[in-house]
Amino acid sequence: MSALLELRGVTVRYRLHGARQAPLTAVDDVSFGLDAGEMLGLVGESGCGKSTLGRAILRLVPLASGEIHWDGDRVDALGAGAFRRLRSELQYVFQDPNACLDPRMTIAQSVAEPLRALMPALDARQRTQRVLQLLSEAGLQAEFGARYPHQLSGGQLQRAVIARALVPDPRFVVFDEPVSALDVSVQGQIVNLLAGIRRGRGLAGLFISHNLAVVASLCERVMVMFRGRIVETATSAALIAAPLHPYTRALLDAVPSLDPGERARALRRRVLPVADGTPVSAAGCAYALRCPLAVSRCRTERPAPVPAGAGREVACHRAAEWPAGLPAGAPS
Amino acid sequence: MTGGLWRDALRRLAADRAAITGLVVLGLLTMAALAGPLLVDWRQDQIDWEHMAVPPFAVEGHWLGTDRLGRDLLVRTLHGLRVSLAIALAATLVALVIGVAWGALAGYLRGRTDALMMRFVDVLYALPLVFFVIILTVVFGRGPVTLLVAIGAFGWLTMARIVRGQALSLREREFVEAAIVGGAGTARIVVRHIVPNLLGPVIVYATLTVPQVILVESFLSFLGIGIQEPLASLGNLIADGAREMETAPWMLAVPAGCLVLLVFAFNFLGDGLRDALDPRDR
């Protein structure tokens, strides 16, 4: 079976202010496939290009190079009108539910908006019906439809945003950190809601988050992104149990623990270095400058993603040296 | 279904005492301007040979006095109010329609289209208004319509700039991206998302434009290229009154007081509308 969504060498560049500056490569030569009904996780630190990758799939940012294939057809070269017809199948849940709902529209109006363009066959009564049905699927009572965004809480707004993304009956949804703007208590509710919706609809998706626990609970497979590149792809279980890439290890070690003893041990280990503005050399590994395990080859030769058994891929020259994974705190 | 938001806004406006006062004063002034001249025994160009330059309440029938030529000041002020209000409202409406459409489109489309549209605005800005009015009066003759066209042609420039700035920041908001994901086209996004969200500052600016236009009108009338005698406007009444202010201060005080009242009322209403129309910030 061919993948539902396939990216080949997708690259996105942002032109920076000041014409003489080199463009910033936000997404660098990313390739992956995603099957129907599969929820794929995407983790990485802030600014690593996770959201940009999601936006590029939905054509909210233009590609610098690469191809996107949807359902067997290449779609990145389609004209704007032809791509618009695809929008009912590809939807997006934005990170900040406060910002992505028009403050001057009621919840019902916002949820109904995609129907006008994407399901033009429906009349006004059918649209209303569909909106109510989706609001209830997202766990919102019908009365919320008549309210304005500023009258709802963050969790209720996110439910409305999810209802809007699902209203044209998509087959693929990008969830761009859908819970990171919410209270921890509400996060759990939304994660459960998403898990239920996923099961009920057989929905495929790209789930972007910096929270590994959330990703692991929703996705079978996870990609780890660093500075625009995918450094490791594995099942959630394998990734957490036995990370192969030093960056994945560092990411896992950076998760704060509630156990005081563990917290003290973690502090004695290295803290995850903060991303600085150092330009990544196109030749070497993106992580080489921060990697405690880097050798000279890492700075001169770019590692390609190589299969590492059981559907795993890792882009690290030295990964073969630790086939059982890097233990916690291993790089020192 | 947008009714709910407007009903909320109206309720908030009703609770704002200054805005309601402004609205009431505006209503009274408008009614006086429309119906007032019919209730006064004098016509605006009628001369009372026996009572020239009489102060207010001095003579039965001339409640606000007369001017140097013996014309009733009350009826002339009411007529002036009518002309000034009509020109101001019409010019503001023109500014509103052209300015909002122009600015919203330029701001939303960005890039080369935006640059071209705004350079056109810059070029018009560079033309001196007085010069333009003189050319228009030479071609079309003097009168309220010429004045309206001239003020309208310039009034929308600032509005377009304000709207463009708002649209530029609005188009970066996530709800615009969400609309794109929802399959909305440029026209729908501009009409349904950009314009409604910039209505607040637009209405405030519009209520501030009205008194501005009245002042421009009076300035042009003062220079003799606006409303011509014997037609009255607040502007040429004030200009006349200013010449007599040492001997007959009421000739200045009556139309000037009327103008001040009008400008205050519009400003209070504009402030109240801005607060009432913004569903956030509370």
Coordinates of C-alpha atoms in Angstrom, one line a residue:
Chain A
M1 CA 0.0 0.0 0.0
S2 CA 1.4 3.4 -0.9
A3 CA 1.5 6.1 1.7
L4 CA -1.4 8.5 2.0
L5 CA 0.9 11.4 2.4
E6 CA 4.5 11.4 1.3
L7 CA 7.1 14.1 1.6
R8 CA 10.3 14.0 -0.5
G9 CA 13.2 16.3 0.3
V10 CA 10.9 19.1 1.5
T11 CA 12.8 22.3 2.2
V12 CA 11.4 25.6 3.4
R13 CA 13.5 28.8 3.5
Y14 CA 12.5 32.1 5.1
R15 CA 14.0 35.2 3.7
L16 CA 15.3 37.3 6.5
H17 CA 15.2 41.0 6.8
G18 CA 18.2 42.6 5.1
A19 CA 18.6 41.3 1.6
R20 CA 22.3 40.5 2.1
Q21 CA 21.6 37.9 4.8
A22 CA 21.4 34.3 3.7
P23 CA 17.9 32.8 3.9
L24 CA 17.1 30.8 7.0
T25 CA 16.5 27.1 6.2
A26 CA 13.6 26.2 8.6
V27 CA 12.9 22.8 7.1
D28 CA 15.8 21.0 5.6
D29 CA 15.4 18.1 3.2
V30 CA 12.7 16.3 5.1
S31 CA 11.2 13.1 3.7
F32 CA 8.7 10.8 5.3
G33 CA 5.6 8.8 4.5
L34 CA 2.4 8.5 6.4
D35 CA -0.3 5.8 6.0
A36 CA -4.0 6.2 6.1
G37 CA -5.2 6.4 9.7
E38 CA -1.7 6.8 11.1
M39 CA -1.0 9.4 13.7
L40 CA 2.7 10.5 13.3
G41 CA 4.4 12.4 16.1
L42 CA 6.8 15.2 15.5
V43 CA 8.9 16.4 18.4
G44 CA 11.7 18.9 18.8
E45 CA 12.6 22.1 20.6
S46 CA 11.0 25.5 19.9
G47 CA 12.1 26.9 16.6
C48 CA 13.3 23.7 15.1
G49 CA 10.9 23.9 12.2
K50 CA 8.1 21.6 13.4
S51 CA 5.3 24.1 12.8
T52 CA 6.8 25.2 9.5
L53 CA 6.8 21.7 8.3
G54 CA 3.1 21.3 9.2
R55 CA 2.3 24.6 7.5
A56 CA 4.2 23.6 4.4
I57 CA 2.1 20.5 4.0
L58 CA -1.0 22.8 4.1
R59 CA 0.6 25.3 1.8
L60 CA 0.6 28.0 4.3
V61 CA 4.3 28.6 3.5
P62 CA 5.8 27.9 0.1
L63 CA 8.3 25.1 -0.5
A64 CA 11.9 26.0 -1.6
S65 CA 12.3 22.5 -3.0
G66 CA 11.0 19.0 -2.6
E67 CA 7.7 17.2 -3.4
I68 CA 4.5 16.5 -1.5
H69 CA 2.4 13.6 -2.7
W70 CA -1.2 13.1 -1.5
D71 CA -3.0 9.9 -2.1
G72 CA -0.6 9.0 -4.9
D73 CA -0.6 12.4 -6.7
R74 CA 1.9 15.1 -6.5
V75 CA 0.2 18.2 -5.0
D76 CA 2.9 20.8 -4.3
A77 CA 2.8 21.9 -8.0
L78 CA -1.0 22.2 -8.2
G79 CA -2.5 25.6 -8.9
A80 CA -4.2 27.5 -6.1
G81 CA -7.7 26.6 -7.3
A82 CA -6.9 22.9 -7.7
F83 CA -5.3 22.8 -4.2
R84 CA -8.3 24.5 -2.7
R85 CA -10.4 21.5 -3.6
L86 CA -8.0 19.4 -1.6
R87 CA -8.4 21.5 1.5
S88 CA -11.4 19.5 2.7
E89 CA -9.1 16.5 3.0
L90 CA -6.2 18.3 4.7
Q91 CA -6.9 20.3 7.8
Y92 CA -5.0 22.1 10.5
V93 CA -5.5 22.6 14.2
F94 CA -3.6 25.7 15.3
Q95 CA -1.6 26.0 18.5
D96 CA -3.3 29.1 20.0
P97 CA -7.1 28.7 20.1
N98 CA -7.4 32.3 21.1
A99 CA -5.7 33.6 18.0
C100 CA -7.1 31.3 15.3
L101 CA -10.8 32.1 15.9
D102 CA -12.1 35.4 14.5
P103 CA -13.1 37.4 17.5
R104 CA -16.0 38.9 15.6
M105 CA -17.6 35.6 14.7
T106 CA -19.6 33.3 16.9
I107 CA -18.2 29.8 17.4
A108 CA -20.9 28.4 15.1
Q109 CA -20.0 30.8 12.4
S110 CA -16.3 29.9 12.6
V111 CA -17.0 26.2 12.6
A112 CA -19.4 26.6 9.7
E113 CA -16.9 28.7 7.6
P114 CA -15.0 25.8 5.9
L115 CA -18.4 24.3 4.9
R116 CA -19.2 27.2 2.6
A117 CA -16.1 26.7 0.5
L118 CA -15.4 23.0 0.9
M119 CA -18.9 21.5 1.0
P120 CA -20.9 23.9 -1.2
A121 CA -23.6 21.3 -1.8
L122 CA -25.0 21.8 1.7
D123 CA -27.8 24.3 2.3
A124 CA -28.0 26.6 5.4
R125 CA -30.1 24.1 7.4
Q126 CA -27.7 21.2 6.6
R127 CA -24.7 23.4 7.5
T128 CA -26.3 24.2 10.9
Q129 CA -27.0 20.6 11.5
R130 CA -23.4 19.6 10.7
V131 CA -22.0 22.3 12.9
L132 CA -24.0 21.1 15.8
Q133 CA -23.0 17.5 15.2
L134 CA -19.3 18.5 15.1
L135 CA -19.6 20.6 18.2
S136 CA -21.0 17.7 20.1
E137 CA -18.4 15.4 18.8
A138 CA -15.8 17.8 20.1
G139 CA -17.6 17.8 23.5
L140 CA -19.2 21.3 23.3
Q141 CA -22.9 21.8 24.0
A142 CA -24.9 23.4 21.3
E143 CA -25.4 26.6 23.3
F144 CA -21.7 27.4 22.9
G145 CA -22.2 27.9 19.2
A146 CA -23.9 31.2 19.7
R147 CA -21.1 32.6 21.9
Y148 CA -18.0 34.6 20.9
P149 CA -14.5 33.4 21.4
H150 CA -13.8 35.8 24.3
Q151 CA -16.7 34.2 26.2
L152 CA -15.1 30.7 26.2
S153 CA -12.3 29.1 28.2
G154 CA -9.1 27.9 26.6
G155 CA -10.2 24.2 26.6
Q156 CA -13.6 25.1 25.1
L157 CA -11.9 27.2 22.4
Q158 CA -9.6 24.3 21.5
R159 CA -12.6 22.0 21.2
A160 CA -14.2 24.6 18.8
V161 CA -11.0 24.7 16.8
I162 CA -10.9 20.9 16.6
A163 CA -14.6 20.9 15.5
R164 CA -13.8 23.4 12.8
A165 CA -10.9 21.3 11.5
L166 CA -13.1 18.2 11.4
V167 CA -16.2 19.8 9.9
P168 CA -15.2 19.2 6.2
D169 CA -14.5 15.5 7.1
P170 CA -10.7 15.5 6.5
R171 CA -8.6 12.5 6.1
F172 CA -5.4 14.1 7.5
V173 CA -5.1 16.8 10.1
V174 CA -2.0 18.6 11.3
F175 CA -2.2 19.1 15.1
D176 CA 0.2 21.9 15.8
E177 CA 0.8 21.7 19.6
P178 CA -2.9 21.5 20.3
V179 CA -2.5 21.3 24.0
S180 CA 0.6 23.3 24.8
A181 CA -1.4 26.5 25.3
L182 CA -3.7 24.8 27.8
D183 CA -3.7 24.1 31.5
V184 CA -2.4 20.7 32.5
S185 CA -5.8 19.6 33.7
V186 CA -7.4 20.5 30.4
Q187 CA -4.5 19.1 28.4
G188 CA -5.5 15.6 29.5
Q189 CA -9.2 16.1 28.4
I190 CA -8.1 17.3 25.0
V191 CA -5.7 14.5 24.5
N192 CA -8.4 12.0 25.4
L193 CA -10.8 13.8 23.0
L194 CA -8.2 13.5 20.2
A195 CA -7.6 9.9 20.9
G196 CA -11.3 9.2 20.8
I197 CA -11.8 11.2 17.5
R198 CA -8.8 9.4 16.0
R199 CA -10.2 6.0 16.8
G200 CA -13.8 6.9 15.7
R201 CA -12.8 8.4 12.4
G202 CA -9.6 6.5 11.5
L203 CA -8.0 9.9 11.1
A204 CA -4.5 10.3 9.9
G205 CA -2.4 13.1 11.3
L206 CA 0.8 14.8 12.1
F207 CA 0.9 15.6 15.8
I208 CA 3.4 18.3 16.6
S209 CA 4.5 18.7 20.2
H210 CA 7.4 19.3 22.4
N211 CA 5.9 17.0 25.1
L212 CA 7.1 13.5 24.5
A213 CA 4.5 12.0 26.9
V214 CA 1.6 13.5 25.0
V215 CA 3.0 12.3 21.7
A216 CA 3.7 8.8 23.0
S217 CA 0.1 8.5 24.2
L218 CA -1.3 9.4 20.8
C219 CA 1.2 8.2 18.2
E220 CA 2.7 4.9 17.3
R221 CA 5.5 6.5 15.5
V222 CA 7.5 9.6 16.3
M223 CA 9.9 11.8 14.3
V224 CA 12.5 13.9 16.2
M225 CA 13.4 17.1 14.5
F226 CA 16.4 19.3 15.1
R227 CA 17.2 22.5 13.2
G228 CA 14.9 21.6 10.3
R229 CA 16.2 18.0 9.9
I230 CA 14.6 14.8 11.0
V231 CA 17.3 13.1 13.1
E232 CA 15.5 10.0 14.2
T233 CA 12.2 8.2 13.5
A234 CA 11.0 5.3 15.6
T235 CA 8.0 3.9 17.3
S236 CA 7.2 5.8 20.5
A237 CA 8.0 2.9 22.7
A238 CA 11.4 2.2 21.1
L239 CA 12.3 5.9 21.0
I240 CA 11.7 6.3 24.7
A241 CA 13.2 3.0 25.7
A242 CA 16.3 3.1 23.5
P243 CA 17.0 6.4 21.7
L244 CA 19.7 6.1 19.1
H245 CA 20.4 9.7 18.3
P246 CA 22.3 11.8 20.9
Y247 CA 19.8 14.6 20.4
T248 CA 16.9 12.3 21.2
R249 CA 18.7 11.2 24.4
A250 CA 19.2 14.8 25.4
L251 CA 15.6 15.6 24.7
L252 CA 14.5 12.7 26.9
D253 CA 16.9 13.7 29.6
A254 CA 15.5 17.3 29.5
V255 CA 12.0 16.1 30.6
P256 CA 11.7 17.3 34.2
S257 CA 11.0 14.6 36.8
L258 CA 8.8 14.8 39.8
D259 CA 11.1 12.4 41.8
P260 CA 13.6 14.6 43.8
G261 CA 16.4 12.1 43.6
E262 CA 16.0 11.7 39.8
R263 CA 15.8 15.5 39.5
A264 CA 19.1 15.9 41.3
R265 CA 20.8 13.3 39.1
A266 CA 19.4 15.1 36.1
L267 CA 20.8 18.4 37.2
R268 CA 24.2 16.8 37.6
R269 CA 24.0 15.7 34.0
R270 CA 24.3 18.2 31.3
V271 CA 21.3 20.5 30.7
L272 CA 20.1 20.5 27.2
P273 CA 22.1 23.3 25.5
V274 CA 20.0 26.1 24.3
A275 CA 19.8 26.6 20.5
D276 CA 22.0 29.5 19.6
G277 CA 22.3 31.4 16.3
T278 CA 25.3 29.5 15.1
P279 CA 24.6 28.8 11.4
V280 CA 24.5 25.1 10.7
S281 CA 27.1 24.1 8.2
A282 CA 25.4 22.5 5.3
A283 CA 28.2 19.9 5.2
G284 CA 28.1 18.5 8.7
C285 CA 25.5 17.1 11.1
A286 CA 23.1 19.8 12.4
Y287 CA 23.7 18.6 16.0
A288 CA 27.5 18.4 15.7
L289 CA 28.2 21.7 17.5
R290 CA 26.2 20.6 20.6
C291 CA 26.7 16.9 20.5
P292 CA 29.0 15.5 23.3
L293 CA 29.7 12.5 21.1
A294 CA 30.6 14.3 17.9
V295 CA 33.7 13.3 16.1
S296 CA 35.5 15.2 13.3
R297 CA 33.5 13.4 10.6
C298 CA 30.2 14.8 12.1
R299 CA 31.4 18.3 11.3
T300 CA 32.3 17.7 7.7
E301 CA 29.9 15.0 6.5
R302 CA 26.2 15.2 6.7
P303 CA 24.6 12.0 8.1
A304 CA 21.8 10.6 6.0
P305 CA 18.9 8.8 7.7
V306 CA 19.7 5.1 7.7
P307 CA 17.4 2.2 8.6
A308 CA 18.1 1.0 12.1
G309 CA 15.8 -2.0 12.3
A310 CA 12.1 -2.4 13.0
G311 CA 11.1 0.6 10.8
R312 CA 13.5 2.9 12.6
E313 CA 15.7 5.5 11.0
V314 CA 18.4 7.5 12.5
A315 CA 20.7 10.2 11.0
C316 CA 23.9 9.8 13.0
H317 CA 27.3 8.6 11.9
R318 CA 28.0 6.8 15.2
A319 CA 24.5 5.3 15.9
A320 CA 25.9 1.8 14.9
E321 CA 28.2 2.0 17.9
W322 CA 25.2 1.8 20.4
P323 CA 22.6 -0.5 18.7
A324 CA 20.9 -1.0 22.1
G325 CA 20.3 2.8 22.5
L326 CA 21.9 5.5 24.6
P327 CA 21.2 5.0 28.3
A328 CA 20.0 8.0 30.3
G329 CA 22.6 10.6 30.9
A330 CA 25.0 8.7 28.7
P331 CA 26.7 11.6 26.8
S332 CA 28.8 13.4 29.3
Chain B
M1 CA -26.0 36.0 13.3
T2 CA -23.7 39.0 13.7
G3 CA -26.7 40.6 15.4
G4 CA -25.5 39.4 18.8
L5 CA -22.2 41.3 18.6
W6 CA -23.9 44.5 17.5
R7 CA -26.6 44.1 20.2
D8 CA -23.8 43.7 22.8
A9 CA -22.1 46.8 21.4
L10 CA -25.3 48.8 21.5
R11 CA -25.9 47.7 25.2
R12 CA -22.4 48.9 26.1
L13 CA -22.8 52.1 24.2
A14 CA -26.1 52.8 26.0
A15 CA -24.3 52.5 29.3
D16 CA -21.7 55.1 28.3
R17 CA -23.1 58.5 29.5
A18 CA -20.7 60.7 27.5
A19 CA -21.4 58.9 24.2
I20 CA -25.2 59.0 24.8
T21 CA -25.0 62.7 25.5
G22 CA -23.0 63.1 22.3
L23 CA -25.6 61.1 20.4
V24 CA -28.5 63.2 21.8
V25 CA -26.7 66.5 21.0
L26 CA -26.0 65.3 17.5
G27 CA -29.6 64.2 17.1
L28 CA -30.9 67.6 18.3
L29 CA -28.4 69.5 16.1
T30 CA -29.4 67.4 13.1
M31 CA -33.1 67.9 13.7
A32 CA -32.6 71.6 14.2
A33 CA -30.6 71.8 11.0
L34 CA -33.3 69.9 9.1
A35 CA -36.5 71.4 10.6
G36 CA -35.3 74.5 12.3
P37 CA -35.2 76.9 9.3
L38 CA -38.9 76.1 8.6
L39 CA -39.9 77.3 12.1
V40 CA -38.1 80.7 11.9
D41 CA -40.0 83.5 10.2
W42 CA -36.9 84.7 8.3
R43 CA -35.2 83.3 5.3
Q44 CA -31.4 83.0 5.3
D45 CA -30.9 85.6 2.6
Q46 CA -33.7 87.9 3.8
I47 CA -32.6 91.4 5.1
D48 CA -34.4 93.1 8.0
W49 CA -33.6 96.8 7.1
E50 CA -34.7 98.0 10.5
H51 CA -32.6 95.7 12.6
M52 CA -29.0 95.5 11.5
A53 CA -26.3 94.0 13.8
V54 CA -28.6 93.6 16.8
P55 CA -27.4 91.4 19.7
P56 CA -29.3 88.2 20.7
F57 CA -32.6 88.6 22.5
A58 CA -32.6 92.4 21.9
V59 CA -35.4 92.3 19.3
E60 CA -38.5 90.2 19.1
G61 CA -38.1 87.6 16.3
H62 CA -34.2 87.7 16.1
W63 CA -33.5 85.4 19.0
L64 CA -29.8 85.1 18.2
G65 CA -29.4 88.6 16.8
T66 CA -28.7 89.6 13.2
D67 CA -25.5 90.2 11.2
R68 CA -24.2 93.4 9.6
L69 CA -26.7 93.1 6.8
G70 CA -29.7 92.5 9.0
R71 CA -30.0 88.8 8.3
D72 CA -31.3 86.6 11.1
L73 CA -28.4 84.8 12.7
L74 CA -30.4 81.8 14.0
V75 CA -31.7 80.9 10.6
R76 CA -28.3 81.4 8.9
T77 CA -26.6 79.3 11.6
L78 CA -29.2 76.5 11.1
H79 CA -28.7 76.6 7.3
G80 CA -24.9 76.6 7.9
L81 CA -25.2 73.6 10.1
R82 CA -27.2 71.9 7.4
V83 CA -24.7 72.6 4.7
S84 CA -21.7 71.7 6.9
L85 CA -23.2 68.5 8.2
A86 CA -24.3 67.4 4.7
I87 CA -20.8 68.0 3.2
A88 CA -19.1 66.4 6.2
L89 CA -21.2 63.3 6.3
A90 CA -21.1 62.8 2.5
A91 CA -17.3 63.4 2.4
T92 CA -16.8 61.0 5.3
L93 CA -18.9 58.4 3.6
V94 CA -16.8 58.7 0.5
A95 CA -13.6 58.5 2.6
L96 CA -15.0 55.5 4.4
V97 CA -16.0 53.5 1.3
I98 CA -12.9 54.2 -0.8
G99 CA -10.4 54.3 2.1
V100 CA -11.5 51.0 3.6
A101 CA -11.7 49.1 0.3
W102 CA -8.4 50.5 -0.9
G103 CA -6.5 50.0 2.4
A104 CA -7.9 46.6 3.2
L105 CA -7.0 45.3 -0.2
A106 CA -3.5 46.8 -0.2
G107 CA -2.8 45.5 3.3
Y108 CA -4.1 42.0 2.6
L109 CA -2.4 41.5 -0.7
R110 CA 1.0 43.0 0.4
G111 CA 4.0 43.0 -1.9
R112 CA 3.9 44.8 -5.3
T113 CA 0.2 45.5 -5.3
D114 CA 0.4 47.1 -1.9
A115 CA 3.4 49.2 -3.0
L116 CA 1.7 50.4 -6.1
M117 CA -1.6 51.3 -4.4
M118 CA 0.1 53.1 -1.5
R119 CA 2.5 55.1 -3.9
F120 CA -0.7 56.3 -5.6
V121 CA -1.9 57.5 -2.2
D122 CA 1.4 59.2 -1.6
V123 CA 1.2 61.0 -4.9
L124 CA -2.3 62.3 -4.0
Y125 CA -1.0 63.3 -0.6
A126 CA 1.6 65.4 -2.2
L127 CA -0.9 67.5 -4.1
P128 CA -1.9 70.6 -2.2
L129 CA -5.7 70.5 -1.4
V130 CA -6.2 74.2 -2.0
F131 CA -4.6 74.0 -5.4
F132 CA -6.8 71.1 -6.3
V133 CA -9.9 72.9 -5.1
I134 CA -9.0 76.0 -7.2
I135 CA -8.6 73.8 -10.3
L136 CA -11.9 72.1 -9.6
T137 CA -13.7 75.4 -9.1
V138 CA -12.3 76.7 -12.3
V139 CA -13.6 73.7 -14.2
F140 CA -16.9 73.0 -12.4
G141 CA -17.7 76.3 -10.8
R142 CA -18.0 77.1 -7.1
G143 CA -20.5 75.3 -4.9
P144 CA -21.2 72.5 -2.4
V145 CA -20.8 69.7 -4.9
T146 CA -17.3 70.8 -6.1
L147 CA -16.3 71.1 -2.5
L148 CA -17.6 67.7 -1.7
V149 CA -15.7 66.1 -4.6
A150 CA -12.5 67.9 -3.6
I151 CA -12.7 67.0 0.1
G152 CA -13.8 63.4 -0.8
A153 CA -10.9 63.0 -3.1
F154 CA -8.5 63.7 -0.3
G155 CA -10.4 62.5 2.7
W156 CA -9.9 58.8 2.0
L157 CA -6.1 59.0 1.9
T158 CA -5.6 59.0 5.6
M159 CA -8.3 56.4 6.0
A160 CA -6.6 54.1 3.5
R161 CA -3.3 54.4 5.4
I162 CA -4.9 53.6 8.7
V163 CA -6.9 50.7 7.3
R164 CA -3.8 49.3 5.4
G165 CA -1.8 49.3 8.6
Q166 CA -4.5 47.5 10.4
A167 CA -5.0 45.0 7.6
L168 CA -1.2 44.3 7.5
S169 CA -1.2 43.2 11.1
L170 CA -4.6 41.4 10.8
R171 CA -3.5 39.3 7.9
E172 CA -0.7 37.9 10.0
R173 CA -3.2 36.7 12.6
E174 CA -3.8 33.0 12.8
F175 CA -7.5 33.3 12.1
V176 CA -6.7 34.4 8.6
E177 CA -4.6 31.3 8.1
A178 CA -7.4 29.3 9.6
A179 CA -9.7 30.8 7.0
I180 CA -7.3 29.9 4.2
V181 CA -7.2 26.3 5.5
G182 CA -11.0 26.4 5.5
G183 CA -10.8 27.2 1.7
A184 CA -11.8 30.8 1.9
G185 CA -10.7 33.0 -1.0
T186 CA -9.2 36.5 -1.0
A187 CA -12.5 38.3 -1.3
R188 CA -14.2 36.4 1.5
I189 CA -11.2 36.8 3.8
V190 CA -11.1 40.6 3.2
V191 CA -14.8 41.0 3.6
R192 CA -15.5 38.6 6.4
H193 CA -12.3 38.7 8.5
I194 CA -10.2 41.7 7.7
V195 CA -12.8 44.5 7.4
P196 CA -15.0 43.5 10.4
N197 CA -11.9 43.4 12.6
L198 CA -10.7 46.8 11.6
L199 CA -14.1 48.5 12.0
G200 CA -13.3 49.8 15.5
P201 CA -10.5 52.1 14.5
V202 CA -12.3 53.0 11.3
I203 CA -15.4 54.2 13.0
V204 CA -13.4 56.1 15.5
Y205 CA -11.4 57.8 12.7
A206 CA -14.6 58.4 10.8
T207 CA -16.2 60.3 13.7
L208 CA -13.0 62.3 13.9
T209 CA -13.1 63.0 10.2
V210 CA -16.5 64.6 10.3
P211 CA -15.3 67.6 12.4
Q212 CA -12.1 67.7 10.4
V213 CA -14.0 68.0 7.1
I214 CA -16.2 70.8 8.7
L215 CA -13.0 72.6 9.6
V216 CA -11.6 72.2 6.1
E217 CA -14.9 73.3 4.6
S218 CA -14.8 76.5 6.8
F219 CA -11.2 77.1 5.9
L220 CA -11.9 76.9 2.2
S221 CA -15.1 79.0 2.6
F222 CA -13.0 81.5 4.5
L223 CA -10.6 81.7 1.6
G224 CA -13.6 82.3 -0.7
I225 CA -13.3 79.1 -2.6
G226 CA -15.9 77.1 -0.6
I227 CA -19.5 77.9 0.1
Q228 CA -20.5 81.3 -1.3
E229 CA -22.7 84.0 0.0
P230 CA -25.6 84.3 0.3
L231 CA -25.5 80.5 1.1
A232 CA -24.4 80.0 4.7
S233 CA -22.0 77.4 6.1
L234 CA -20.6 77.3 9.6
G235 CA -17.3 78.1 8.0
N236 CA -18.2 81.3 6.2
L237 CA -20.4 82.4 9.2
I238 CA -17.3 82.1 11.5
A239 CA -15.2 83.9 8.9
D240 CA -17.8 86.7 8.8
G241 CA -18.1 86.7 12.6
A242 CA -14.3 86.9 13.1
R243 CA -14.2 90.2 11.2
E244 CA -16.8 91.7 13.6
M245 CA -15.7 90.1 16.8
E246 CA -14.7 93.3 18.5
T247 CA -18.0 95.1 17.9
A248 CA -20.5 92.3 17.6
P249 CA -19.0 89.2 19.3
W250 CA -22.3 87.2 19.0
M251 CA -21.7 87.0 15.2
L252 CA -18.7 84.8 16.0
A253 CA -20.0 83.2 19.2
V254 CA -23.2 81.7 17.7
P255 CA -21.7 79.7 14.7
A256 CA -18.5 79.0 16.6
G257 CA -20.4 77.7 19.6
C258 CA -22.5 75.5 17.3
L259 CA -19.3 74.1 15.7
V260 CA -17.7 73.4 19.1
L261 CA -20.9 71.6 20.2
L262 CA -20.9 69.5 17.0
V263 CA -17.2 68.6 17.3
F264 CA -17.5 67.6 20.9
A265 CA -20.6 65.5 20.2
F266 CA -18.8 63.6 17.4
N267 CA -15.7 63.1 19.5
F268 CA -17.7 61.8 22.5
L269 CA -19.7 59.5 20.3
G270 CA -16.5 58.3 18.6
D271 CA -14.9 57.4 21.9
G272 CA -17.9 55.6 23.1
L273 CA -18.2 53.6 19.8
R274 CA -14.6 52.5 20.0
D275 CA -15.1 51.2 23.5
A276 CA -18.4 49.6 22.6
L277 CA -17.3 47.9 19.4
D278 CA -14.3 46.2 20.7
P279 CA -15.3 42.9 22.3
R280 CA -11.9 42.3 23.8
D281 CA -10.1 44.6 26.3
R282 CA -12.5 44.0 29.1

